[in-house]
Amino acid sequence: MRFVVILLVLLMSGFVFAQDKIEIEKRVKEEDIPESAVEDLADILEPDHKVKWYYQADGSKKVYEAKFNFNSKDFSVEFDTSGLIYNVEIEIELESLSPIFRLKLDKRLNRLFDDYNIRKIQIEYLGEEDDLFEIISEDEIDDELNVYYEIEVNAKSSKKRALYELIFNDKAKLISKRKIKLKSTDILDY
Amino acid sequence: MRFFTSLILIFLLSINTNAQHLTAGFLPNLTLSYKVSDHYKFVHKLESRFPSYNDRDEKFDFNFERFDIQNYAERKLGLFSKLSLGYQLRFRTENRYAHRTIQQLSWSTGFNTYRIGHRVRSDQTFSEDRKPEVRFRYRVGFQIPLQGQQLDPKEYYLSLSDELVWSYRSPNADLENRINAKVGFYMNDKNKIESGIEWRAEEFFLDGIKHQVWFTFSWYKSL
């Protein structure tokens, strides 16, 4: 009996000391989004255009994120909790980057890792509200916008393989590097 | 959730009307895992089977059939692939038991939203009262978040899988198909609870297909 109690206490301990995940993302209804964010997007997109809304919390950063496809591009637009546009992200292919940028990026990645494989690239635009909306409506990129590249790589360094999220600026300078914590696959394996 | 419940009911009714030989019951299990290094992990799975209904007697009777203890040593091959070697000890009624050796290769894809897991497994079973049995199995499983694009703590997910099992025990070979549909609750990465239905259709190569429907309750715990 004592063994059963000890086993149960041991098993339940995980609920109390569970580790928090860095980025939390939840699907939310349009009614729960600040009105200005929904209206600003509705001015650009058709009224019945399919938009999926999410609430995202990453450390102290809390945003609402709209995901949609428009003009054959996958957009992800973040709004702050008051409804002001924060950034515009577009998923792109490696081939769409300029050859010079690719060369610089390749050089940086080779310096960082022994071996790497790019899994996903997102281009992120930050700047004035009007300039950000024009990316969606006019497909126009204003020179004033700050451009960043969010790159997800499966890479090996010091004989250890991991998944990383890297952020580069438009000069291919590394701004941030963080390891992505992989979820366990026990339910798929056993 | 209502959609999922309706789906289970329709599924059960369709099995019941078409089945020739149907056994139904409960299949609770607990999977406990812990890392011993960056590359190695140990996994223990405890599972019991309680057949409680069959269509010949048409009687509900909660019976204990067997209790399995599975132990695996797992080696990480890449970021998304693993190789496991395992041993299972099965206790059956009337003090009978069986030994099973297991070899498994698993890998997963689709990291960002839903996940797909592939599992290739072979096992060999030995017991005193039956001839040895060898099996080759392939399972494909899907884990789909129900509350967003990615699975976060305290969210529900849908777990679907299909497994084909080819077996040989002298003098017969057999083919079995196992379909699982479960709803899971992801408390955090160390605690997951699942409940749902497993439908097994077996003896494809023999006279008349037999059906088994198991109500499963699973707890995946990592230390």
Coordinates of C-alpha atoms in Angstrom, one line a residue:
Chain A
M1 CA 0.0 0.0 0.0
R2 CA 2.8 2.4 0.9
F3 CA 4.4 1.7 -2.5
V4 CA 1.2 2.7 -4.2
V5 CA 1.0 6.0 -2.2
I6 CA 4.7 6.8 -3.0
L7 CA 4.1 6.0 -6.7
L8 CA 1.0 8.2 -6.9
V9 CA 2.8 11.1 -5.1
L10 CA 5.7 10.7 -7.5
L11 CA 3.5 10.7 -10.5
M12 CA 1.4 13.7 -9.4
S13 CA 4.5 15.7 -8.6
G14 CA 4.8 16.6 -12.3
F15 CA 1.5 18.5 -12.2
V16 CA 2.9 20.9 -9.6
F17 CA 6.4 21.4 -10.9
A18 CA 5.5 21.4 -14.6
Q19 CA 7.7 23.5 -16.9
D20 CA 6.0 26.4 -18.7
K21 CA 6.4 26.6 -22.5
I22 CA 7.8 29.9 -23.8
E23 CA 5.2 30.6 -26.5
I24 CA 1.6 29.9 -26.0
E25 CA -0.9 30.2 -28.8
K26 CA -4.7 29.8 -28.7
R27 CA -7.4 30.1 -31.3
V28 CA -9.8 32.9 -30.5
K29 CA -13.1 34.1 -31.9
E30 CA -13.4 37.3 -34.0
E31 CA -15.7 38.8 -31.3
D32 CA -12.9 38.6 -28.8
I33 CA -10.5 40.7 -31.0
P34 CA -10.3 44.5 -30.5
E35 CA -12.7 46.0 -33.0
S36 CA -10.2 48.3 -34.6
A37 CA -8.0 45.3 -35.6
V38 CA -10.9 43.5 -37.2
E39 CA -12.1 46.6 -39.0
D40 CA -8.6 47.6 -40.3
L41 CA -8.3 44.2 -41.9
A42 CA -11.8 44.2 -43.2
D43 CA -11.0 47.4 -45.1
I44 CA -8.4 45.5 -47.1
L45 CA -9.9 42.0 -47.4
E46 CA -13.3 41.1 -48.8
P47 CA -15.9 40.9 -46.0
D48 CA -16.2 37.2 -46.1
H49 CA -12.5 36.5 -46.5
K50 CA -11.4 33.7 -44.2
V51 CA -9.2 34.9 -41.4
K52 CA -8.2 32.8 -38.4
W53 CA -7.5 34.7 -35.2
Y54 CA -5.1 33.6 -32.5
Y55 CA -3.9 34.9 -29.1
Q56 CA -0.2 34.5 -28.7
A57 CA 1.9 35.1 -25.6
D58 CA 5.7 34.9 -25.8
G59 CA 7.3 36.0 -22.5
S60 CA 6.0 39.5 -21.9
K61 CA 4.8 39.9 -25.5
K62 CA 1.1 39.4 -25.9
V63 CA -0.5 39.8 -29.3
Y64 CA -3.5 38.9 -31.4
E65 CA -2.5 37.3 -34.6
A66 CA -4.6 37.1 -37.9
K67 CA -3.6 34.4 -40.3
F68 CA -4.9 34.4 -43.9
N69 CA -4.0 33.8 -47.5
F70 CA -4.3 36.9 -49.8
N71 CA -3.0 37.3 -53.3
S72 CA -1.4 33.8 -53.1
K73 CA 0.6 34.7 -50.0
D74 CA 0.4 33.3 -46.5
F75 CA 0.1 36.3 -44.1
S76 CA 0.4 36.5 -40.4
V77 CA -0.4 39.9 -39.0
E78 CA 0.1 40.7 -35.3
F79 CA -1.9 43.4 -33.4
D80 CA -1.2 44.5 -29.9
T81 CA -3.9 44.0 -27.2
S82 CA -5.3 47.5 -27.9
G83 CA -5.8 46.6 -31.6
L84 CA -2.9 48.5 -33.2
I85 CA -1.0 46.6 -35.9
Y86 CA 2.4 45.4 -34.7
N87 CA 4.0 43.6 -37.6
V88 CA 3.3 41.7 -40.9
E89 CA 4.9 38.3 -41.5
I90 CA 4.9 36.4 -44.8
E91 CA 6.1 32.8 -45.2
I92 CA 8.6 32.6 -48.1
E93 CA 10.8 30.1 -49.9
L94 CA 14.6 30.1 -49.7
E95 CA 14.7 30.6 -53.5
S96 CA 12.8 33.9 -53.2
L97 CA 15.7 35.5 -51.3
S98 CA 18.3 37.5 -53.3
P99 CA 21.5 35.5 -54.2
I100 CA 23.6 38.0 -52.2
F101 CA 21.5 37.6 -49.1
R102 CA 21.5 33.8 -49.5
L103 CA 25.3 33.8 -49.7
K104 CA 25.6 35.9 -46.6
L105 CA 23.1 33.7 -44.8
D106 CA 24.8 30.6 -45.8
K107 CA 28.1 32.0 -44.5
R108 CA 26.6 32.9 -41.1
L109 CA 24.9 29.5 -40.7
N110 CA 28.1 27.7 -41.6
R111 CA 29.9 29.6 -38.9
L112 CA 27.1 28.8 -36.4
F113 CA 26.6 25.1 -37.1
D114 CA 28.5 22.1 -38.3
D115 CA 25.5 21.1 -40.4
Y116 CA 22.1 22.6 -40.9
N117 CA 18.8 22.3 -42.8
I118 CA 16.4 25.2 -43.2
R119 CA 12.9 24.2 -42.4
K120 CA 10.9 27.4 -42.6
I121 CA 11.5 31.1 -43.5
Q122 CA 9.3 34.0 -42.5
I123 CA 10.0 37.6 -43.5
E124 CA 8.9 40.1 -40.8
Y125 CA 8.1 43.8 -41.4
L126 CA 8.0 46.3 -38.6
G127 CA 7.1 50.0 -39.0
E128 CA 4.4 52.6 -39.5
E129 CA 0.8 51.4 -39.5
D130 CA 0.0 52.7 -43.0
D131 CA 3.2 51.1 -44.4
L132 CA 2.3 47.8 -42.8
F133 CA -1.2 47.7 -44.2
E134 CA 0.1 48.6 -47.7
I135 CA 2.2 45.4 -47.7
I136 CA -1.1 43.5 -47.7
S137 CA -3.3 45.9 -49.8
E138 CA -0.8 47.1 -52.4
D139 CA 1.9 44.5 -52.2
E140 CA 4.2 47.5 -51.6
I141 CA 7.3 47.4 -49.4
D142 CA 8.2 50.9 -48.1
D143 CA 11.9 51.6 -47.7
E144 CA 11.2 52.9 -44.2
L145 CA 10.1 49.4 -43.0
N146 CA 12.4 47.4 -40.8
V147 CA 12.9 43.9 -42.3
Y148 CA 13.8 40.8 -40.4
Y149 CA 14.1 37.1 -41.4
E150 CA 12.8 34.5 -39.0
I151 CA 14.5 31.2 -39.9
E152 CA 13.8 27.8 -38.4
V153 CA 16.7 25.3 -38.8
N154 CA 17.4 21.7 -37.8
A155 CA 21.1 22.1 -37.0
K156 CA 24.1 20.3 -35.5
S157 CA 26.7 21.9 -33.4
S158 CA 29.2 20.3 -31.0
K159 CA 27.8 16.9 -32.0
K160 CA 24.3 17.9 -30.7
R161 CA 21.4 18.3 -33.0
A162 CA 18.6 20.7 -32.2
L163 CA 15.9 22.9 -33.7
Y164 CA 16.6 26.6 -33.6
E165 CA 14.7 29.8 -34.3
L166 CA 17.1 32.4 -35.7
I167 CA 16.4 36.1 -36.5
F168 CA 18.5 37.9 -39.0
N169 CA 18.2 41.6 -40.2
D170 CA 18.2 42.6 -43.8
K171 CA 22.1 42.6 -43.8
A172 CA 22.0 38.9 -42.7
K173 CA 23.3 39.9 -39.3
L174 CA 22.2 37.5 -36.5
I175 CA 19.9 39.3 -34.1
S176 CA 18.7 36.4 -32.0
K177 CA 19.1 32.7 -31.6
R178 CA 17.0 30.4 -29.5
K179 CA 16.6 26.7 -29.2
I180 CA 13.0 25.4 -29.8
K181 CA 11.9 22.9 -27.2
L182 CA 10.5 19.9 -29.0
K183 CA 7.5 18.2 -27.6
S184 CA 7.8 14.6 -26.6
T185 CA 6.5 12.1 -29.1
D186 CA 5.6 9.3 -26.6
I187 CA 2.0 9.2 -27.7
L188 CA 3.0 8.6 -31.3
D189 CA 5.7 6.1 -30.4
Y190 CA 4.1 3.9 -27.7
Chain B
M1 CA -16.7 17.4 -28.8
R2 CA -20.4 16.7 -29.7
F3 CA -19.2 15.9 -33.3
F4 CA -16.7 13.4 -31.9
T5 CA -19.2 11.7 -29.6
S6 CA -21.7 11.3 -32.5
L7 CA -18.9 9.9 -34.7
I8 CA -18.1 7.3 -32.0
L9 CA -21.8 6.3 -31.7
I10 CA -22.2 6.0 -35.5
F11 CA -19.0 4.0 -35.6
L12 CA -20.2 1.6 -32.8
L13 CA -23.6 1.1 -34.3
S14 CA -22.1 0.3 -37.7
I15 CA -19.7 -2.2 -36.2
N16 CA -22.4 -3.9 -34.2
T17 CA -24.8 -4.4 -37.1
N18 CA -22.1 -5.8 -39.4
A19 CA -20.0 -7.7 -37.0
Q20 CA -20.0 -11.5 -37.0
H21 CA -17.8 -11.9 -33.9
L22 CA -17.5 -8.9 -31.7
T23 CA -15.7 -8.5 -28.4
A24 CA -15.7 -5.3 -26.5
G25 CA -14.1 -4.1 -23.3
F26 CA -11.7 -1.8 -21.6
L27 CA -8.0 -1.2 -22.2
P28 CA -6.5 1.1 -19.5
N29 CA -2.8 1.8 -19.7
L30 CA 0.0 3.9 -18.2
T31 CA 3.2 4.8 -20.0
L32 CA 6.1 6.1 -17.8
S33 CA 9.2 7.4 -19.4
Y34 CA 12.4 9.1 -18.2
K35 CA 15.6 10.3 -19.9
V36 CA 18.9 8.8 -18.8
S37 CA 21.1 10.9 -21.1
D38 CA 20.7 13.2 -24.2
H39 CA 20.4 10.1 -26.4
Y40 CA 18.9 7.4 -24.2
K41 CA 15.5 7.1 -22.6
F42 CA 13.7 4.3 -20.7
V43 CA 10.0 3.7 -21.2
H44 CA 7.7 1.4 -19.2
K45 CA 4.1 0.7 -20.2
L46 CA 1.6 -1.1 -18.1
E47 CA -1.6 -2.2 -19.8
S48 CA -4.6 -4.4 -18.7
R49 CA -7.3 -5.8 -20.8
F50 CA -10.9 -6.4 -19.6
P51 CA -13.2 -8.0 -22.2
S52 CA -16.7 -7.3 -21.0
Y53 CA -19.0 -8.1 -23.9
N54 CA -19.2 -10.5 -26.8
D55 CA -22.0 -10.9 -29.3
R56 CA -22.3 -14.7 -28.9
D57 CA -23.4 -14.5 -25.3
E58 CA -24.8 -11.0 -25.6
K59 CA -24.0 -10.5 -22.0
F60 CA -22.1 -7.7 -20.2
D61 CA -19.6 -9.2 -17.8
F62 CA -16.5 -7.3 -16.6
N63 CA -13.6 -9.8 -16.9
F64 CA -9.9 -9.6 -16.4
E65 CA -7.9 -11.2 -19.3
R66 CA -4.3 -10.1 -19.1
F67 CA -1.8 -7.6 -17.7
D68 CA 1.3 -6.5 -19.7
I69 CA 4.5 -4.9 -18.5
Q70 CA 6.5 -3.5 -21.4
N71 CA 10.0 -2.1 -20.9
Y72 CA 11.9 -0.2 -23.6
A73 CA 15.4 1.2 -24.0
E74 CA 15.1 4.0 -26.6
R75 CA 18.0 5.5 -28.5
K76 CA 17.6 8.9 -30.3
L77 CA 18.8 8.6 -33.9
G78 CA 18.1 12.1 -35.2
L79 CA 15.9 15.0 -34.1
F80 CA 12.8 13.2 -35.1
S81 CA 13.7 9.5 -35.1
K82 CA 14.2 6.8 -32.5
L83 CA 15.2 3.2 -32.2
S84 CA 13.8 1.1 -29.3
L85 CA 14.4 -2.4 -28.0
G86 CA 11.8 -3.8 -25.7
Y87 CA 10.7 -6.7 -23.6
Q88 CA 7.2 -7.5 -22.5
L89 CA 6.0 -9.8 -19.8
R90 CA 2.4 -10.8 -20.1
F91 CA 0.4 -12.2 -17.2
R92 CA -2.8 -14.1 -18.2
T93 CA -5.5 -15.8 -16.1
E94 CA -4.8 -19.3 -14.6
N95 CA -1.2 -18.3 -13.9
R96 CA -0.1 -18.4 -17.6
Y97 CA 2.4 -15.9 -18.8
A98 CA 4.2 -15.0 -22.1
H99 CA 7.5 -13.3 -23.0
R100 CA 7.8 -10.9 -25.9
T101 CA 10.8 -9.2 -27.5
I102 CA 10.2 -6.0 -29.4
Q103 CA 12.2 -4.0 -31.9
Q104 CA 10.9 -0.6 -33.0
L105 CA 11.9 2.3 -35.3
S106 CA 9.8 5.4 -35.1
W107 CA 9.9 8.9 -36.6
S108 CA 7.7 11.9 -36.7
T109 CA 7.0 14.7 -39.2
G110 CA 4.8 17.8 -39.3
F111 CA 6.3 19.7 -36.3
N112 CA 4.6 23.1 -36.6
T113 CA 0.9 22.3 -36.4
Y114 CA -0.4 18.7 -36.5
R115 CA 2.1 15.9 -36.1
I116 CA 2.4 12.6 -37.9
G117 CA 4.1 9.7 -36.3
H118 CA 5.3 6.5 -38.1
R119 CA 6.2 3.3 -36.3
V120 CA 7.7 0.1 -37.7
R121 CA 7.7 -2.7 -35.2
S122 CA 8.6 -6.3 -35.1
D123 CA 8.0 -8.6 -32.1
Q124 CA 8.4 -12.3 -31.1
T125 CA 6.2 -13.9 -28.5
F126 CA 7.1 -17.1 -26.5
S127 CA 4.9 -19.0 -24.1
E128 CA 4.7 -22.5 -22.7
D129 CA 1.2 -23.2 -23.9
R130 CA 1.3 -21.8 -27.4
K131 CA 3.7 -21.9 -30.4
P132 CA 6.0 -18.9 -30.9
E133 CA 4.5 -16.0 -32.8
V134 CA 6.3 -13.4 -34.9
R135 CA 4.6 -10.1 -36.0
F136 CA 5.5 -7.2 -38.2
R137 CA 3.6 -4.0 -37.7
Y138 CA 3.4 -0.5 -39.2
R139 CA 1.4 2.3 -37.6
V140 CA 0.7 5.8 -38.8
G141 CA -0.6 8.3 -36.2
F142 CA -1.9 11.8 -36.3
Q143 CA -2.0 14.3 -33.4
I144 CA -4.2 17.3 -34.2
P145 CA -4.6 20.2 -31.8
L146 CA -8.2 21.1 -31.2
Q147 CA -7.7 24.6 -29.8
G148 CA -5.3 26.4 -32.1
Q149 CA -2.4 25.9 -34.5
Q150 CA -0.1 24.3 -32.0
L151 CA -0.6 22.2 -28.9
D152 CA -0.1 24.1 -25.7
P153 CA -0.5 23.1 -22.1
K154 CA -4.1 22.5 -20.9
E155 CA -5.4 22.1 -24.4
Y156 CA -7.2 19.2 -26.1
Y157 CA -6.1 17.3 -29.1
L158 CA -7.3 14.6 -31.4
S159 CA -5.3 11.4 -31.8
L160 CA -6.0 9.2 -34.8
S161 CA -4.0 6.1 -35.9
D162 CA -4.1 3.1 -38.1
E163 CA -1.9 0.0 -37.7
L164 CA -1.5 -3.0 -39.9
V165 CA -0.3 -6.1 -38.1
W166 CA 0.9 -9.2 -40.0
S167 CA 1.5 -12.2 -37.8
Y168 CA 2.6 -15.8 -38.2
R169 CA 2.1 -18.6 -35.7
S170 CA 2.6 -22.1 -37.2
P171 CA 0.7 -23.1 -39.3
N172 CA -1.3 -19.8 -39.8
A173 CA -0.5 -16.3 -41.0
D174 CA -2.9 -13.5 -40.1
L175 CA -3.5 -9.9 -40.9
E176 CA -5.0 -7.4 -38.4
N177 CA -6.0 -3.8 -38.7
R178 CA -6.2 -1.5 -35.7
I179 CA -7.9 1.9 -35.8
N180 CA -7.7 4.3 -32.9
A181 CA -9.7 7.5 -32.4
K182 CA -9.0 9.3 -29.1
V183 CA -9.4 12.7 -27.5
G184 CA -6.4 13.7 -25.5
F185 CA -5.7 16.4 -22.9
Y186 CA -2.2 17.9 -22.9
M187 CA -1.7 19.0 -19.4
N188 CA 2.0 19.7 -20.1
D189 CA 4.8 17.9 -21.9
K190 CA 5.2 15.5 -18.9
N191 CA 1.5 14.6 -18.6
K192 CA -1.0 13.6 -21.3
I193 CA -4.3 11.8 -20.8
E194 CA -6.2 10.2 -23.7
S195 CA -9.5 8.4 -24.0
G196 CA -11.2 6.9 -27.0
I197 CA -11.9 3.8 -29.0
E198 CA -9.7 1.2 -30.6
W199 CA -11.3 -1.0 -33.2
R200 CA -9.4 -4.2 -34.2
A201 CA -10.4 -6.3 -37.2
E202 CA -8.5 -9.5 -37.2
E203 CA -8.2 -12.9 -38.9
F204 CA -8.4 -11.5 -42.4
F205 CA -6.7 -14.6 -43.7
L206 CA -8.8 -17.1 -41.7
D207 CA -12.5 -17.9 -41.6
G208 CA -14.5 -14.8 -40.8
I209 CA -13.2 -11.5 -39.6
K210 CA -13.3 -11.0 -35.9
H211 CA -13.9 -7.5 -34.4
Q212 CA -12.8 -6.1 -31.2
V213 CA -13.7 -2.7 -29.8
W214 CA -11.8 -1.4 -26.8
F215 CA -12.5 1.7 -24.8
T216 CA -9.1 3.0 -23.9
F217 CA -7.8 5.2 -21.1
S218 CA -4.2 6.2 -21.3
W219 CA -1.9 8.3 -19.2
Y220 CA 1.5 9.3 -20.6
K221 CA 3.8 10.4 -17.8
S222 CA 7.4 11.6 -18.1
L223 CA 9.6 12.0 -15.2

